[in-house]
Short mmCIF file of C-alpha atoms in Angstrom, two decimals:
data_model
loop_
_atom_site.label_atom_id
_atom_site.label_comp_id
_atom_site.label_asym_id
_atom_site.label_seq_id
_atom_site.Cartn_x
_atom_site.Cartn_y
_atom_site.Cartn_z
CA MET A 155 6.47 5.08 -15.36
CA ARG A 156 7.60 6.94 -17.92
CA ALA A 157 3.84 8.50 -18.70
CA LEU A 158 4.07 9.66 -15.17
CA GLY A 159 7.17 11.44 -15.49
CA GLY A 160 9.46 9.16 -13.57
CA GLU A 161 12.33 9.18 -15.83
CA PRO A 162 12.23 13.10 -16.53
CA LEU A 163 12.60 13.63 -13.15
CA LEU A 164 15.60 11.23 -12.36
CA SER A 165 17.37 12.86 -15.24
CA VAL A 166 17.11 16.42 -14.50
CA PRO A 167 18.46 16.15 -10.51
CA VAL A 168 21.48 14.19 -12.37
CA ARG A 169 22.17 16.60 -14.77
CA ARG A 170 21.65 19.51 -12.67
CA GLY A 171 24.37 17.71 -9.43
CA VAL A 172 21.61 17.64 -6.96
CA LEU A 173 21.55 13.45 -7.37
CA SER A 174 24.86 12.22 -8.27
CA ALA A 175 25.23 9.59 -10.85
CA ARG A 176 27.34 6.95 -8.73
CA THR A 177 24.82 6.89 -6.11
CA ILE A 178 22.12 5.53 -8.13
CA VAL A 179 23.90 2.44 -8.98
CA ARG A 180 23.91 0.76 -5.35
CA PRO A 181 20.34 0.83 -4.24
CA LEU A 182 19.12 0.41 -1.04
CA LEU A 183 15.75 -1.85 -0.76
CA ASP A 184 12.88 -2.77 1.37
CA ASP A 185 9.14 -3.36 1.22
CA ALA A 186 6.62 -0.89 2.58
CA LEU A 187 2.96 -1.71 2.80
CA ALA A 188 0.26 0.94 1.41
CA ALA A 189 -2.70 0.55 3.07
CA ALA A 190 -5.98 0.75 1.10
CA HIS A 191 -8.94 2.52 1.57
CA GLY A 192 -11.00 -0.19 2.38
CA ARG A 193 -9.22 -2.46 5.31
CA GLY A 194 -11.38 -4.62 7.93
CA THR A 195 -11.56 -8.31 9.11
CA ASP A 196 -14.01 -11.06 8.40
CA ARG A 197 -16.99 -9.52 10.87
CA ARG A 198 -16.90 -6.74 9.20
CA ALA A 199 -17.04 -8.19 5.61
CA LEU A 200 -19.84 -9.97 7.47
CA ALA A 201 -21.81 -6.84 8.75
CA GLY A 202 -21.11 -5.12 5.18
CA GLU A 203 -22.21 -7.92 3.09
CA LEU A 204 -25.58 -7.75 5.54
CA GLY A 205 -26.14 -4.10 4.92
CA ARG A 206 -25.27 -4.65 1.55
CA GLY A 207 -27.95 -7.08 1.04
CA SER A 208 -30.83 -4.98 2.42
CA GLN A 209 -34.30 -5.26 1.36
CA ASP A 210 -34.45 -1.29 0.54
CA ARG A 211 -31.37 -2.18 -1.75
CA ARG A 212 -32.90 -5.38 -3.56
CA ASP A 213 -35.68 -3.23 -4.80
CA GLU A 214 -33.35 -0.52 -5.71
CA ALA A 215 -31.31 -3.05 -7.72
CA ALA A 216 -34.86 -5.02 -9.34
CA GLY A 217 -36.63 -1.60 -10.03
CA TYR A 218 -39.58 -2.12 -7.64
CA ALA A 219 -41.92 0.51 -7.74
CA ALA A 220 -43.06 1.90 -4.22
CA GLY A 221 -45.36 -0.71 -2.76
CA ASP A 222 -44.81 -2.91 -5.13
CA ARG A 223 -42.32 -4.88 -3.10
CA GLY A 224 -41.23 -8.96 -3.26
CA HIS A 225 -41.96 -10.44 0.56
CA ASP A 226 -39.02 -10.32 2.73
CA ARG A 227 -39.92 -13.43 5.54
CA SER A 228 -36.00 -12.27 7.52
CA THR A 229 -35.69 -9.27 9.99
CA GLU A 230 -32.19 -9.02 10.07
CA GLU A 231 -32.12 -5.61 9.45
CA ARG A 232 -33.67 -5.33 12.69
CA HIS A 233 -31.83 -7.41 14.45
CA VAL A 234 -28.60 -6.17 13.28
CA PRO A 235 -28.95 -2.05 13.14
CA ASP A 236 -25.78 -0.34 11.56
CA GLY A 237 -23.55 -3.49 12.41
CA CYS A 238 -23.85 -3.46 16.23
CA GLN A 239 -22.87 -7.23 16.10
CA ALA A 240 -19.89 -6.59 14.29
CA TYR A 241 -19.14 -3.95 17.15
CA SER A 242 -20.25 -5.99 19.87
CA HIS A 243 -17.66 -9.03 18.66
CA GLN A 244 -15.13 -6.28 18.82
CA ARG A 245 -15.87 -4.83 22.44
CA TYR A 246 -16.10 -8.87 23.43
CA ALA A 247 -12.44 -9.40 21.90
CA HIS A 248 -11.02 -6.22 23.11
CA ALA A 249 -11.74 -7.24 27.05
CA LYS A 250 -11.09 -10.93 26.39
CA GLN A 251 -14.37 -12.56 26.45
CA PHE A 252 -13.65 -14.55 23.75
CA LYS A 253 -16.80 -16.73 23.59
CA ARG A 254 -19.21 -14.08 23.28
CA ALA A 255 -17.12 -12.53 20.84
CA GLY A 256 -17.55 -16.08 19.14
CA LYS A 257 -20.93 -15.93 19.91
CA ALA A 258 -22.22 -12.99 18.25
CA LEU A 259 -19.72 -13.78 15.11
CA ARG A 260 -21.84 -16.74 14.71
CA LYS A 261 -25.25 -14.71 14.98
CA LEU A 262 -23.68 -12.14 12.58
CA LYS A 263 -23.40 -14.97 9.95
CA THR A 264 -26.29 -16.49 10.54
CA TYR A 265 -28.17 -13.51 9.77
CA LEU A 266 -26.01 -13.53 6.52
CA GLY A 267 -26.99 -17.06 5.67
CA ARG A 268 -30.61 -16.15 6.11
CA THR A 269 -30.54 -12.86 4.21
CA VAL A 270 -28.53 -14.80 1.27
CA ARG A 271 -31.07 -17.67 0.79
CA ASP A 272 -34.20 -15.49 0.86
CA ILE A 273 -32.06 -13.06 -1.59
CA GLU A 274 -31.99 -16.54 -3.90
CA ARG A 275 -35.44 -17.40 -3.13
CA GLN A 276 -36.72 -14.41 -4.53
CA ILE A 277 -34.98 -14.19 -7.38
CA ALA A 278 -35.17 -17.36 -8.38
CA GLY A 279 -36.08 -17.72 -12.61
CA ASP A 280 -35.20 -13.90 -12.80
CA GLU A 281 -32.41 -13.78 -15.39
CA GLN A 282 -31.76 -10.20 -15.00
CA LEU A 283 -31.99 -10.02 -11.33
CA ASP A 284 -29.58 -12.98 -11.09
CA ALA A 285 -27.34 -10.83 -13.59
CA ILE A 286 -27.57 -7.97 -10.56
CA PHE A 287 -26.82 -9.90 -7.72
CA LYS A 288 -24.12 -12.36 -8.68
CA TRP A 289 -20.97 -10.47 -7.42
CA SER A 290 -22.65 -9.64 -4.06
CA LEU A 291 -23.80 -13.30 -3.45
CA TYR A 292 -20.76 -14.96 -4.64
CA GLN A 293 -19.08 -12.49 -2.20
CA ALA A 294 -21.27 -13.06 0.66
CA LYS A 295 -20.86 -16.73 0.25
CA THR A 296 -17.18 -16.02 0.32
CA VAL A 297 -17.45 -14.49 3.37
CA ILE A 298 -19.33 -16.92 5.44
CA ALA A 299 -17.07 -20.07 3.97
CA GLN A 300 -13.60 -18.22 4.51
CA ARG A 301 -12.01 -19.30 8.13
CA GLN A 302 -9.53 -17.72 10.45
CA ARG A 303 -6.57 -19.56 9.51
CA GLN A 304 -7.05 -20.58 5.64
CA ARG A 305 -4.74 -20.57 3.52
CA GLY A 306 -5.26 -18.18 0.20
CA ARG A 307 -7.07 -15.06 -0.77
CA LYS A 308 -9.84 -13.70 1.76
CA ILE A 309 -12.04 -10.79 1.44
CA TYR A 310 -11.86 -8.39 4.07
CA SER A 311 -13.13 -5.37 2.21
CA LEU A 312 -16.56 -5.43 0.12
CA HIS A 313 -15.88 -2.41 -1.82
CA ALA A 314 -12.17 -3.66 -2.25
CA ASP A 315 -11.70 -7.06 -2.60
CA GLU A 316 -7.85 -6.87 -3.62
CA VAL A 317 -7.02 -6.02 0.37
CA GLU A 318 -4.43 -8.75 1.50
CA CYS A 319 -3.55 -8.98 4.89
CA ILE A 320 0.36 -8.84 5.81
CA GLY A 321 1.86 -9.49 8.85
CA LYS A 322 4.30 -7.33 9.94
CA GLY A 323 5.51 -9.60 13.33
CA LYS A 324 5.35 -5.82 15.29
CA ALA A 325 3.78 -6.27 18.80
CA HIS A 326 1.94 -2.63 18.54
CA LYS A 327 0.76 -3.40 14.91
CA PRO A 328 0.81 -7.78 13.70
CA TYR A 329 -1.02 -7.16 10.84
CA GLU A 330 -1.70 -4.35 8.05
CA PHE A 331 -4.24 -4.57 5.05
CA GLY A 332 -3.60 -3.19 1.87
CA VAL A 333 -0.59 -4.38 -0.74
CA LYS A 334 2.86 -4.18 -0.65
CA VAL A 335 5.28 -1.68 -2.07
CA SER A 336 9.41 -2.26 -3.26
CA VAL A 337 11.24 0.63 -2.66
CA ALA A 338 14.41 1.51 -3.51
CA THR A 339 16.57 4.62 -2.68
CA THR A 340 19.90 5.39 -2.71
CA LEU A 341 22.78 4.58 -0.97
CA ASN A 342 24.41 7.79 0.26
CA ARG A 343 22.66 10.69 0.54
CA SER A 344 22.52 13.32 -2.44
CA LYS A 345 23.08 17.08 -2.50
CA GLY A 346 19.19 17.39 -2.86
CA GLY A 347 18.67 14.89 -0.40
CA GLN A 348 17.60 10.83 -0.14
CA PHE A 349 15.92 10.72 -3.27
CA ALA A 350 13.25 7.55 -4.01
CA LEU A 351 14.93 5.64 -6.76
CA HIS A 352 12.09 3.50 -7.51
CA ALA A 353 8.96 2.54 -6.34
CA THR A 354 6.22 -0.44 -7.53
CA ALA A 355 3.22 -2.10 -5.42
CA LEU A 356 3.22 -5.88 -5.24
CA PRO A 357 0.07 -7.80 -5.56
CA GLY A 358 -0.45 -11.21 -4.13
CA ASN A 359 1.96 -10.34 -0.64
CA PRO A 360 5.03 -12.49 -2.72
CA TYR A 361 7.77 -13.41 -0.47
CA ASP A 362 10.13 -10.07 -0.36
CA GLY A 363 12.99 -11.91 -1.52
CA HIS A 364 11.05 -13.41 -4.91
CA THR A 365 10.32 -9.69 -6.20
CA LEU A 366 13.74 -9.01 -6.81
CA ALA A 367 13.78 -10.80 -10.61
CA THR A 368 10.93 -8.30 -11.62
CA VAL A 369 12.35 -5.21 -9.73
CA ILE A 370 15.69 -5.35 -10.47
CA PRO A 371 15.37 -5.25 -14.58
CA ASP A 372 12.75 -2.62 -14.14
CA MET A 373 14.87 -0.66 -11.89
CA GLU A 374 18.05 -0.92 -14.44
CA LYS A 375 15.27 -0.11 -17.56
CA MET A 376 14.36 2.95 -15.52
CA LEU A 377 17.44 4.27 -14.89
CA GLY A 378 19.58 3.08 -17.73
CA ASN A 379 22.20 2.14 -15.44
CA GLU A 380 23.67 -1.15 -14.08
CA LEU A 381 23.58 -1.86 -10.69
CA SER A 382 26.61 -2.92 -9.42
CA ARG A 383 25.50 -3.36 -5.41
CA ILE A 384 22.05 -4.13 -3.62
CA LEU A 385 21.73 -3.58 -0.14
CA ALA A 386 18.47 -5.24 1.33
CA ASP A 387 17.40 -6.24 4.91
CA ALA A 388 17.33 -10.10 6.14
CA GLY A 389 13.92 -10.40 4.34
CA TYR A 390 15.37 -10.99 1.43
CA ARG A 391 17.61 -13.53 1.98
CA GLY A 392 16.61 -16.79 -0.29
CA HIS A 393 15.90 -14.24 -3.20
CA ASN A 394 15.77 -14.74 -6.84
CA ALA A 395 17.59 -12.04 -8.33
CA PRO A 396 18.59 -12.53 -12.09
CA GLU A 397 21.56 -14.48 -12.88
CA ARG A 398 24.15 -11.40 -13.04
CA HIS A 399 23.21 -10.09 -9.72
CA LYS A 400 23.06 -13.39 -7.78
CA LEU A 401 26.47 -12.44 -5.99
CA ARG A 402 25.45 -8.38 -6.11
CA VAL A 403 22.69 -8.70 -3.28
CA PHE A 404 23.63 -8.43 0.25
CA THR A 405 21.18 -8.79 3.31
CA SER A 406 21.26 -7.76 6.79
CA GLY A 407 22.89 -10.24 9.41
CA GLN A 408 25.09 -12.12 5.80
CA LYS A 409 28.00 -13.02 7.03
CA ARG A 410 30.21 -14.52 3.46
CA ARG A 411 31.56 -12.49 0.87
CA LEU A 412 31.54 -9.42 3.20
CA THR A 413 34.71 -7.10 3.04
CA PRO A 414 35.82 -4.13 4.81
CA PRO A 415 34.00 -1.84 2.38
CA ILE A 416 30.83 -3.47 2.15
CA LYS A 417 30.38 -4.18 6.11
CA ARG A 418 30.36 -0.32 6.06
CA GLN A 419 27.90 0.28 3.49
CA MET A 420 25.74 -2.33 5.13
CA ARG A 421 25.54 0.34 8.00
CA ARG A 422 23.55 2.47 5.61
CA ARG A 423 20.90 0.19 4.75
CA SER A 424 18.73 1.73 7.14
CA ALA A 425 18.52 4.79 5.45
CA VAL A 426 15.63 3.22 3.59
CA GLU A 427 13.35 3.38 6.58
CA PRO A 428 13.09 7.13 6.80
CA VAL A 429 12.05 7.49 2.96
CA ILE A 430 9.18 5.04 3.64
CA GLY A 431 8.21 6.76 6.38
CA HIS A 432 7.88 9.97 4.47
CA LEU A 433 6.29 8.23 2.01
CA LYS A 434 3.62 6.94 4.29
CA SER A 435 3.16 10.13 6.80
CA GLU A 436 3.70 12.98 3.85
CA HIS A 437 2.73 11.29 0.43
CA ARG A 438 -0.34 9.43 1.09
CA MET A 439 1.39 5.52 0.88
CA ASP A 440 -0.25 5.89 4.50
CA ARG A 441 -3.91 5.11 2.67
CA ASN A 442 -4.68 4.64 -0.97
CA TYR A 443 -8.13 6.06 -2.19
CA LEU A 444 -7.24 4.80 -5.98
CA ALA A 445 -9.75 2.24 -6.80
CA GLY A 446 -8.68 -1.28 -7.87
CA GLU A 447 -4.81 -2.85 -8.45
CA GLN A 448 -4.52 -0.34 -11.29
CA GLY A 449 -4.80 2.35 -8.39
CA ASP A 450 -2.31 0.72 -6.03
CA ALA A 451 0.27 0.70 -8.24
CA VAL A 452 -0.44 4.47 -9.23
CA ASN A 453 -0.66 5.70 -6.08
CA ALA A 454 3.19 3.88 -5.28
CA VAL A 455 4.02 5.56 -8.18
CA LEU A 456 2.89 8.84 -7.50
CA ALA A 457 3.63 9.13 -4.15
CA ALA A 458 7.50 8.19 -4.92
CA ALA A 459 7.17 11.01 -7.36
CA GLY A 460 5.48 13.33 -4.80
CA TYR A 461 8.66 12.71 -2.53
CA ASN A 462 10.95 13.38 -5.33
CA PHE A 463 9.69 16.64 -5.95
CA SER A 464 9.34 18.01 -2.02
CA LEU A 465 13.67 17.33 -2.28
CA LEU A 466 13.61 19.06 -5.23
CA LEU A 467 11.21 22.23 -4.21
CA ARG A 468 13.16 22.00 -0.67
CA TRP A 469 16.45 22.07 -2.48
CA PHE A 470 15.56 24.99 -4.89
CA ARG A 471 14.43 26.92 -1.47
CA GLN A 472 17.43 26.90 -0.08
CA LEU A 473 19.14 28.11 -3.56
CA LEU A 474 16.61 30.91 -3.80
CA CYS A 475 17.54 31.51 0.27
CA LEU A 476 21.37 31.46 -0.77
CA LEU A 477 20.87 34.16 -3.62
CA ALA A 478 18.87 36.39 -1.58
CA ALA A 479 21.49 36.66 1.02
CA LEU A 480 24.27 37.26 -1.39
CA LEU A 481 21.95 39.98 -2.96
CA LEU A 482 21.36 41.96 0.26
CA THR A 483 25.26 41.54 1.44
CA PHE A 484 26.11 42.89 -2.19
CA GLN A 485 23.48 45.56 -1.48
CA SER A 486 24.39 46.33 1.86
CA ARG A 487 28.23 47.03 0.95
CA PRO A 488 29.01 51.01 0.85
CA MET A 489 29.46 51.91 -2.43
CA PRO A 490 33.06 53.67 -3.31
CA GLN A 491 33.55 57.38 -2.94
CA GLN A 492 34.46 59.27 -6.15
CA PRO A 493 37.57 60.66 -6.30
CA ALA A 494 37.38 64.78 -6.05
#
């Protein structure tokens, strides 16, 4: 975070009075989701793996010369041009024709299984080819074996296997594919706007409340101050905050230990939601184009930094307009006449 400019970005607004030092000790916490560049479902992974197992790709990896290709007994490429079986599964499921959708998915798995076995048969005994196809065959077998409601990690995207399926619990968008991101902002709006104090990627789809053990110390280290109160949504119930912060975390719907000032502050808890919306819609947190888990972490930090820079630029723009208005007012005043 230091290398990316997180600490200077927060220290400068505090020194200039744009961001109050009192506001950063009472953050608002929530989790967003940074959608990955690669997202999908089982059928898309099946279709993608089948396309990757084509004869042209095999010849290219094996270094075959033209006219010296191995014999391919399968005809999956002819049967599945451009993933049409995956498309038919999607159309059948959308029309609630689930028997036909299941048939299309089973046929797609059959094609992929035949392709895998054919590749294994042709590269048997060749260590060089075995090393080339080891990862692709592992992905293909994992996709074939995984089930819809299985526990644990699944492959949703072949070129971004770190993508996770995260349940949103909303009717219009029950699931999203990507990685969780923890976002914290100030309790009260500063002169420069509602700044994002902290943003970090949380791979592994952890429970929201179990992220505070690492998020709170990281936030205090970056801010250089101790947090006096943390307000979070109901997803943080049963948290594992550090011992000295156990009684400083307040969640939505909590009844105990709520004084009138804390109740008033809890009405500001939803102020973090517009910040997440701006991060997603305007600063590329909605779709991450950086590769791997490292790319997920960097994208979250850069999105928050870009959002804070936009607030600073807007504040400087308003200051410049004010100075220009004062200058015009001064120039428009009539000059005092010299005495005769």
